[in-house]
């Protein structure tokens, strides 16, 4: 899935490209192509499924951690502003 989100931060419009590859290996080449040019990435996992967190180990060298919920929307806007 792919979406764009535009935010205004300090009176500057910033457009984020949000790619959801669902962790599928078949998107690996696409993922590498885009994150190489990215200013930031979001590594997302399911808190109710520990294996989904363990699968992120290869992505989390020195990642900023921001707790939020896609289900409830908790801290999502703050996360997008921080990323922008």
PDB file of C-alpha atoms in Angstrom:
ATOM      1  CA  UNK A   1       0.000   0.000   0.000  1.00  0.00           C
ATOM      2  CA  UNK A   2       1.169   3.546  -0.660  1.00  0.00           C
ATOM      3  CA  UNK A   3      -0.134   6.873   0.592  1.00  0.00           C
ATOM      4  CA  UNK A   4       1.047  10.439   0.751  1.00  0.00           C
ATOM      5  CA  UNK A   5       0.456  12.670   3.759  1.00  0.00           C
ATOM      6  CA  UNK A   6       1.091  16.403   3.737  1.00  0.00           C
ATOM      7  CA  UNK A   7       1.816  18.170   7.018  1.00  0.00           C
ATOM      8  CA  UNK A   8       2.549  21.806   7.782  1.00  0.00           C
ATOM      9  CA  UNK A   9       5.469  22.107  10.193  1.00  0.00           C
ATOM     10  CA  UNK A  10       6.709  25.592  11.119  1.00  0.00           C
ATOM     11  CA  UNK A  11       4.719  27.027   8.181  1.00  0.00           C
ATOM     12  CA  UNK A  12       6.455  24.667   5.720  1.00  0.00           C
ATOM     13  CA  UNK A  13       4.421  22.064   3.833  1.00  0.00           C
ATOM     14  CA  UNK A  14       6.097  18.646   3.957  1.00  0.00           C
ATOM     15  CA  UNK A  15       4.799  15.650   2.024  1.00  0.00           C
ATOM     16  CA  UNK A  16       5.560  12.198   3.384  1.00  0.00           C
ATOM     17  CA  UNK A  17       5.476   9.118   1.157  1.00  0.00           C
ATOM     18  CA  UNK A  18       4.206   6.215   3.261  1.00  0.00           C
ATOM     19  CA  UNK A  19       4.864   2.701   1.908  1.00  0.00           C
ATOM     20  CA  UNK A  20       3.419  -0.359   3.610  1.00  0.00           C
ATOM     21  CA  UNK A  21       5.116  -3.550   2.428  1.00  0.00           C
ATOM     22  CA  UNK A  22       3.638  -5.672   5.241  1.00  0.00           C
ATOM     23  CA  UNK A  23       7.084  -7.181   5.808  1.00  0.00           C
ATOM     24  CA  UNK A  24       6.739  -9.351   2.732  1.00  0.00           C
ATOM     25  CA  UNK A  25      10.021 -10.572   1.282  1.00  0.00           C
ATOM     26  CA  UNK A  26       8.794 -10.025  -2.287  1.00  0.00           C
ATOM     27  CA  UNK A  27       8.921  -6.255  -1.631  1.00  0.00           C
ATOM     28  CA  UNK A  28      12.529  -6.360  -0.412  1.00  0.00           C
ATOM     29  CA  UNK A  29      14.011  -4.949  -3.633  1.00  0.00           C
ATOM     30  CA  UNK A  30      11.442  -2.128  -3.699  1.00  0.00           C
ATOM     31  CA  UNK A  31      12.061  -1.375  -0.029  1.00  0.00           C
ATOM     32  CA  UNK A  32      15.837  -1.158  -0.479  1.00  0.00           C
ATOM     33  CA  UNK A  33      15.430   1.085  -3.503  1.00  0.00           C
ATOM     34  CA  UNK A  34      13.316   3.612  -1.584  1.00  0.00           C
ATOM     35  CA  UNK A  35      14.840   3.591   1.872  1.00  0.00           C
ATOM     36  CA  UNK A  36      18.295   4.270   0.424  1.00  0.00           C
ATOM     37  CA  UNK A  37      17.041   7.772  -0.483  1.00  0.00           C
ATOM     38  CA  UNK A  38      14.795   8.194   2.562  1.00  0.00           C
ATOM     39  CA  UNK A  39      15.256  10.703   5.343  1.00  0.00           C
ATOM     40  CA  UNK A  40      13.571   8.287   7.746  1.00  0.00           C
ATOM     41  CA  UNK A  41      11.744   4.981   7.932  1.00  0.00           C
ATOM     42  CA  UNK A  42       9.070   3.542  10.193  1.00  0.00           C
ATOM     43  CA  UNK A  43       9.547  -0.016  11.390  1.00  0.00           C
ATOM     44  CA  UNK A  44       6.166  -1.199  12.639  1.00  0.00           C
ATOM     45  CA  UNK A  45       5.311  -4.259  14.697  1.00  0.00           C
ATOM     46  CA  UNK A  46       2.359  -5.843  16.503  1.00  0.00           C
ATOM     47  CA  UNK A  47       2.688  -5.623  20.308  1.00  0.00           C
ATOM     48  CA  UNK A  48       0.441  -8.667  20.665  1.00  0.00           C
ATOM     49  CA  UNK A  49       2.741 -10.812  18.483  1.00  0.00           C
ATOM     50  CA  UNK A  50       6.327 -10.950  19.766  1.00  0.00           C
ATOM     51  CA  UNK A  51       7.681 -12.532  16.585  1.00  0.00           C
ATOM     52  CA  UNK A  52       6.758  -9.392  14.636  1.00  0.00           C
ATOM     53  CA  UNK A  53       9.081  -7.349  16.886  1.00  0.00           C
ATOM     54  CA  UNK A  54      11.890  -9.903  16.555  1.00  0.00           C
ATOM     55  CA  UNK A  55      11.580  -9.694  12.770  1.00  0.00           C
ATOM     56  CA  UNK A  56      12.586  -6.014  12.967  1.00  0.00           C
ATOM     57  CA  UNK A  57      16.009  -6.637  14.497  1.00  0.00           C
ATOM     58  CA  UNK A  58      17.756  -6.171  11.156  1.00  0.00           C
ATOM     59  CA  UNK A  59      16.176  -2.722  10.784  1.00  0.00           C
ATOM     60  CA  UNK A  60      16.808  -1.343  14.268  1.00  0.00           C
ATOM     61  CA  UNK A  61      20.480  -0.347  14.395  1.00  0.00           C
ATOM     62  CA  UNK A  62      19.952   2.958  16.177  1.00  0.00           C
ATOM     63  CA  UNK A  63      16.270   3.736  15.472  1.00  0.00           C
ATOM     64  CA  UNK A  64      14.334   6.436  17.391  1.00  0.00           C
ATOM     65  CA  UNK A  65      11.508   4.704  19.292  1.00  0.00           C
ATOM     66  CA  UNK A  66       8.059   6.303  19.291  1.00  0.00           C
ATOM     67  CA  UNK A  67       5.151   4.449  20.821  1.00  0.00           C
ATOM     68  CA  UNK A  68       1.900   4.897  18.924  1.00  0.00           C
ATOM     69  CA  UNK A  69      -1.131   2.931  17.794  1.00  0.00           C
ATOM     70  CA  UNK A  70      -2.400   2.582  14.259  1.00  0.00           C
ATOM     71  CA  UNK A  71      -5.516   0.976  15.734  1.00  0.00           C
ATOM     72  CA  UNK A  72      -6.519   3.858  18.028  1.00  0.00           C
ATOM     73  CA  UNK A  73      -4.562   6.699  16.424  1.00  0.00           C
ATOM     74  CA  UNK A  74      -2.681   7.337  19.685  1.00  0.00           C
ATOM     75  CA  UNK A  75       0.394   9.527  18.996  1.00  0.00           C
ATOM     76  CA  UNK A  76       0.156   9.061  15.215  1.00  0.00           C
ATOM     77  CA  UNK A  77       0.082  12.777  14.429  1.00  0.00           C
ATOM     78  CA  UNK A  78       3.054  13.367  16.752  1.00  0.00           C
ATOM     79  CA  UNK A  79       4.968  10.599  14.989  1.00  0.00           C
ATOM     80  CA  UNK A  80       4.291  12.084  11.536  1.00  0.00           C
ATOM     81  CA  UNK A  81       5.387  15.560  12.701  1.00  0.00           C
ATOM     82  CA  UNK A  82       8.565  14.116  14.241  1.00  0.00           C
ATOM     83  CA  UNK A  83       9.323  12.234  11.019  1.00  0.00           C
ATOM     84  CA  UNK A  84       8.639  15.345   8.922  1.00  0.00           C
TER      85      UNK A  84
END
